[in-house]
XYZ file of C-alpha atoms in Angstrom:
348
model
C -46.460 -193.850 -48.422
C -43.002 -191.977 -49.178
C -41.919 -192.152 -53.042
C -38.571 -193.281 -52.160
C -37.851 -196.388 -50.176
C -37.038 -195.958 -46.674
C -34.664 -197.271 -44.199
C -36.242 -199.573 -41.444
C -37.175 -197.986 -38.786
C -38.124 -194.767 -40.540
C -42.054 -193.966 -40.537
C -43.553 -192.129 -43.096
C -46.643 -190.008 -43.036
C -48.475 -186.970 -44.549
C -49.189 -184.244 -41.971
C -52.434 -181.938 -42.778
C -51.275 -178.259 -41.513
C -53.358 -174.858 -41.814
C -51.178 -174.404 -44.752
C -50.223 -177.278 -46.851
C -50.148 -181.030 -46.726
C -46.699 -181.964 -45.795
C -45.140 -185.117 -46.009
C -42.826 -186.395 -42.977
C -40.193 -188.733 -42.036
C -40.049 -189.589 -38.450
C -38.035 -192.014 -36.118
C -37.739 -192.736 -32.561
C -40.027 -192.714 -29.508
C -43.391 -190.499 -29.607
C -42.258 -189.024 -26.022
C -38.684 -188.433 -27.249
C -37.313 -184.871 -27.308
C -38.078 -183.548 -31.029
C -35.437 -183.021 -33.224
C -36.621 -181.472 -36.573
C -34.626 -181.781 -39.719
C -34.735 -179.545 -42.806
C -33.325 -180.662 -45.731
C -31.457 -178.650 -48.637
C -32.299 -178.252 -52.315
C -32.652 -180.827 -54.828
C -33.059 -183.031 -51.862
C -35.717 -184.248 -49.492
C -36.160 -185.678 -46.101
C -34.496 -188.732 -47.328
C -31.245 -186.937 -47.056
C -31.427 -187.269 -42.993
C -32.541 -190.858 -42.677
C -29.209 -192.246 -41.039
C -28.617 -189.225 -39.339
C -32.053 -189.835 -37.690
C -31.705 -193.436 -37.011
C -28.219 -192.760 -34.926
C -29.754 -190.251 -32.678
C -29.794 -191.568 -28.887
C -32.716 -193.376 -28.052
C -34.409 -190.544 -25.992
C -34.729 -188.386 -29.394
C -37.454 -188.501 -31.657
C -36.592 -187.362 -35.322
C -38.964 -185.558 -37.417
C -37.623 -184.543 -41.153
C -39.972 -182.633 -43.496
C -40.192 -182.631 -47.216
C -40.472 -178.578 -48.043
C -43.117 -177.708 -50.785
C -41.779 -178.534 -54.173
C -39.539 -181.410 -52.957
C -40.454 -185.201 -51.499
C -43.923 -185.876 -51.374
C -45.367 -182.709 -49.968
C -47.931 -180.577 -51.512
C -46.298 -178.670 -54.420
C -47.538 -175.176 -53.941
C -45.980 -172.680 -55.756
C -42.648 -170.882 -54.484
C -42.983 -167.014 -54.266
C -39.461 -165.662 -55.452
C -39.674 -162.935 -52.837
C -41.026 -165.076 -50.046
C -40.275 -168.447 -50.466
C -37.476 -169.113 -47.925
C -39.900 -167.349 -45.076
C -42.604 -169.412 -46.771
C -40.609 -172.672 -46.324
C -40.030 -171.741 -42.816
C -43.752 -171.161 -41.794
C -44.630 -174.526 -43.366
C -42.448 -176.180 -41.040
C -43.679 -174.388 -38.456
C -47.133 -175.166 -39.097
C -45.874 -179.217 -38.839
C -44.364 -178.392 -35.683
C -47.606 -176.486 -34.443
C -49.892 -179.703 -35.844
C -47.806 -182.455 -34.046
C -47.887 -180.557 -31.097
C -43.751 -180.738 -30.647
C -43.222 -177.928 -28.048
C -39.562 -177.091 -27.340
C -37.537 -178.699 -29.881
C -34.160 -179.055 -31.510
C -33.631 -177.480 -35.216
C -31.456 -178.867 -37.920
C -30.976 -177.530 -41.297
C -28.641 -178.103 -44.542
C -27.652 -175.980 -46.980
C -30.777 -174.044 -48.290
C -32.309 -175.670 -45.159
C -29.663 -173.997 -43.026
C -31.444 -170.585 -44.358
C -34.752 -172.034 -43.314
C -33.570 -172.915 -40.029
C -32.535 -169.140 -39.831
C -35.750 -167.546 -40.619
C -37.381 -169.920 -38.377
C -35.436 -169.342 -35.579
C -35.825 -165.312 -36.071
C -39.610 -165.954 -35.619
C -39.818 -168.728 -33.093
C -36.417 -168.927 -30.782
C -37.842 -169.161 -27.666
C -39.291 -172.688 -28.735
C -35.596 -173.803 -29.899
C -33.603 -175.799 -27.376
C -30.615 -175.821 -30.380
C -29.820 -175.185 -33.558
C -27.589 -177.024 -35.959
C -26.219 -175.274 -39.317
C -24.902 -177.932 -41.609
C -23.031 -176.494 -44.561
C -25.699 -173.573 -44.331
C -26.401 -171.103 -47.304
C -24.957 -167.649 -45.927
C -27.473 -165.544 -43.673
C -27.365 -163.356 -47.083
C -28.122 -166.250 -49.372
C -26.891 -167.348 -52.562
C -26.136 -164.976 -54.940
C -26.129 -161.157 -55.131
C -23.826 -159.876 -52.490
C -20.440 -159.153 -51.650
C -18.276 -158.500 -48.595
C -18.437 -160.166 -45.093
C -21.421 -157.852 -44.468
C -23.568 -159.364 -47.290
C -23.985 -155.899 -49.250
C -25.777 -156.489 -52.730
C -23.538 -156.619 -55.798
C -26.354 -155.360 -58.019
C -29.302 -153.338 -56.731
C -31.548 -156.108 -58.975
C -29.832 -159.304 -57.520
C -27.551 -160.114 -60.351
C -25.655 -162.123 -60.893
C -28.259 -164.945 -61.246
C -28.246 -168.345 -62.957
C -27.919 -171.850 -63.133
C -26.627 -174.608 -65.369
C -29.660 -175.202 -67.783
C -28.515 -178.519 -68.888
C -28.768 -179.913 -65.260
C -32.466 -178.375 -64.998
C -33.341 -180.337 -68.016
C -31.818 -183.928 -66.655
C -33.919 -183.284 -63.516
C -36.798 -182.597 -65.235
C -36.161 -185.889 -67.451
C -35.634 -187.936 -64.371
C -32.304 -188.751 -65.609
C -30.458 -191.527 -63.437
C -27.063 -192.318 -65.278
C -23.629 -191.188 -65.416
C -23.557 -190.693 -69.043
C -23.758 -186.760 -69.153
C -21.008 -185.042 -66.688
C -24.190 -182.886 -65.239
C -26.462 -185.834 -64.345
C -28.345 -185.689 -61.322
C -25.820 -188.373 -60.201
C -22.534 -187.038 -61.175
C -23.643 -183.753 -59.407
C -24.261 -185.553 -55.975
C -21.239 -187.363 -56.556
C -19.228 -184.341 -57.288
C -20.525 -181.548 -55.258
C -23.099 -182.846 -52.522
C -19.950 -185.269 -51.443
C -16.188 -185.006 -51.983
C -14.947 -187.715 -54.504
C -14.300 -190.573 -54.394
C -16.980 -190.886 -52.116
C -20.078 -192.860 -52.736
C -23.070 -193.084 -50.622
C -24.283 -196.457 -49.658
C -27.907 -195.232 -50.440
C -27.231 -193.387 -53.630
C -30.001 -194.984 -55.702
C -32.402 -193.273 -53.050
C -30.516 -189.885 -52.791
C -30.791 -189.646 -56.859
C -34.367 -190.617 -56.608
C -34.893 -187.879 -53.769
C -33.330 -185.339 -56.096
C -35.571 -186.339 -58.522
C -38.870 -185.617 -56.577
C -37.561 -181.934 -57.286
C -40.344 -180.000 -59.002
C -38.810 -178.250 -62.212
C -40.039 -174.745 -63.425
C -40.595 -171.530 -62.797
C -42.792 -171.680 -59.597
C -40.465 -174.319 -58.269
C -36.599 -174.944 -59.161
C -34.909 -173.146 -60.662
C -37.072 -170.250 -60.517
C -37.395 -167.840 -63.355
C -35.097 -164.879 -64.265
C -35.553 -161.409 -65.671
C -32.982 -159.700 -68.264
C -30.552 -157.225 -66.620
C -27.809 -154.705 -67.845
C -25.481 -156.135 -65.298
C -23.407 -159.049 -65.375
C -23.953 -161.560 -66.805
C -27.523 -160.395 -68.397
C -29.851 -161.758 -65.468
C -31.518 -161.292 -62.374
C -33.748 -163.169 -60.272
C -36.774 -163.156 -61.662
C -40.359 -163.258 -59.177
C -40.927 -167.222 -58.938
C -39.247 -170.363 -57.738
C -36.265 -171.468 -55.424
C -33.367 -169.323 -56.977
C -34.776 -166.004 -56.592
C -35.952 -166.995 -53.222
C -32.586 -167.179 -51.606
C -30.779 -164.591 -53.529
C -29.851 -161.451 -51.338
C -32.428 -159.560 -53.149
C -34.994 -161.387 -51.252
C -33.149 -163.056 -48.273
C -31.557 -161.436 -45.518
C -31.176 -163.496 -42.258
C -28.510 -161.693 -40.608
C -30.742 -160.515 -37.863
C -30.394 -163.981 -36.251
C -27.575 -162.342 -34.390
C -30.299 -160.603 -32.013
C -32.626 -162.999 -31.392
C -33.554 -163.558 -27.956
C -33.572 -165.974 -26.142
C -30.401 -167.301 -27.818
C -30.131 -171.228 -28.231
C -26.638 -172.480 -28.931
C -25.761 -172.949 -32.148
C -23.310 -175.678 -33.864
C -22.258 -174.583 -37.484
C -20.694 -177.600 -38.825
C -19.498 -178.012 -42.378
C -17.243 -180.144 -44.580
C -13.861 -178.973 -45.220
C -13.770 -179.329 -48.775
C -17.254 -178.036 -49.543
C -17.444 -176.791 -53.107
C -21.393 -175.609 -53.060
C -20.915 -173.200 -50.111
C -17.476 -171.779 -49.670
C -15.977 -168.107 -50.170
C -14.985 -169.610 -53.638
C -18.208 -171.775 -54.604
C -18.638 -173.629 -57.753
C -21.929 -172.764 -58.379
C -21.273 -168.929 -57.714
C -21.537 -167.036 -60.923
C -19.120 -164.342 -59.851
C -16.777 -167.061 -58.621
C -17.255 -168.836 -62.128
C -16.902 -165.390 -64.039
C -13.507 -165.119 -61.644
C -12.523 -168.490 -62.789
C -12.982 -167.411 -66.424
C -15.962 -170.032 -66.933
C -18.624 -167.288 -67.522
C -17.412 -164.662 -70.012
C -17.284 -161.088 -69.486
C -16.932 -161.033 -65.959
C -16.396 -157.329 -64.698
C -13.563 -158.049 -62.218
C -13.301 -158.382 -58.424
C -13.868 -154.535 -57.551
C -17.186 -154.951 -58.870
C -18.540 -158.477 -58.866
C -15.999 -160.420 -56.381
C -16.826 -164.035 -55.198
C -19.329 -164.060 -52.586
C -17.420 -165.045 -49.217
C -20.358 -167.195 -48.126
C -18.239 -168.488 -45.053
C -16.979 -165.069 -44.082
C -20.744 -163.946 -44.082
C -21.842 -166.900 -41.455
C -18.867 -166.168 -39.573
C -19.600 -162.359 -39.228
C -23.213 -162.833 -38.223
C -22.170 -165.676 -35.666
C -19.827 -163.826 -34.128
C -22.134 -160.835 -33.806
C -24.488 -163.537 -32.169
C -21.739 -164.463 -29.685
C -21.028 -160.789 -28.979
C -24.938 -159.855 -28.391
C -24.717 -162.760 -25.604
C -25.139 -165.965 -27.615
C -22.957 -168.766 -28.018
C -21.751 -170.882 -31.337
C -19.468 -173.460 -32.174
C -17.867 -173.601 -35.967
C -16.597 -177.377 -36.464
C -14.912 -178.609 -39.412
C -15.035 -182.320 -40.375
C -12.104 -182.913 -42.547
C -11.927 -184.639 -45.817
C -15.801 -183.917 -46.581
C -17.440 -182.346 -49.077
C -21.160 -180.282 -48.750
C -23.158 -183.254 -46.965
C -20.578 -184.297 -44.038
C -23.517 -186.267 -42.084
C -23.843 -188.622 -45.088
C -19.813 -188.999 -45.829
C -18.461 -188.306 -42.130
C -21.283 -189.619 -40.030
C -19.106 -190.696 -36.731
C -17.339 -187.460 -36.802
C -20.384 -185.450 -37.418
C -22.641 -187.481 -35.021
C -20.101 -187.093 -32.154
C -20.288 -183.431 -32.421
C -23.595 -183.348 -33.130
C -25.415 -185.393 -30.579
C -22.894 -183.873 -27.857
C -24.585 -180.284 -28.947
C -27.982 -182.057 -28.363
C -26.830 -183.049 -25.013
C -26.028 -179.604 -24.248
């Protein structure tokens, strides 16, 4: 059923919920303790397959394709509510399948989805795992550990248009530096690592729906640097600080244990990220940057740590685990190290 070939032991199915028709990958016994996986941006449930199959035998893995990715019904993504809609979509799968209490895992943008899900459904969560997650204050448009907005309109905002064009055209090669395969090799993982199932992962990336209603979304002119702010449609506006704030994660009750696990050499989510326009301006890669006082690089790790420290101060518990010599996807790059920590977390 999946348009991307799956590994032996992975089942593919469509789940019609009260919100949309969702494509789901699953593995493990039907009566196992559910572990729900949420993928990141420009990917799909395919990315989780090895991690799903490596779970101890008493767990059931369920990985969803978010709307606009994989084989899920590509309903439009609202710029103002997109991440909350993703979380509600995941919840609709949980309810339709009758999963009951479950563990929840999110990677990158999926980590933001998990945070909003937890804010609304904490009582049903056995644990939370945030893998190289987007900051609780989103991606772009904020500064400082407290996540204050850089500008009122959400600027700076933007993405490399060449990557978007190559994604839309289904490019699978290596000739262009911004091809999906090169972005996978250069940023999703730490070079020179090449995933064994690279072709399937590239196919997964290419399931991303491209356009104003999906990825990357739209932008509007801004009087602030670099001249663009998030619009009202699509993915980038949805996780910009203007529209995304999951810092109330610190206040949820009850408070399931949180594992924050990340690659030591992540270039996508860091305090000096290679897709953060403010960081690129600081590097001189985007002209006209107004300087650190006005538009500093977003301290994504410091923001996450500040919210999780508040979570702990409020009676919760979290563990920050750093996987050495790994980039943005340590579960692919260093599966033994990742799974040792992850499985211990699931076991409580």
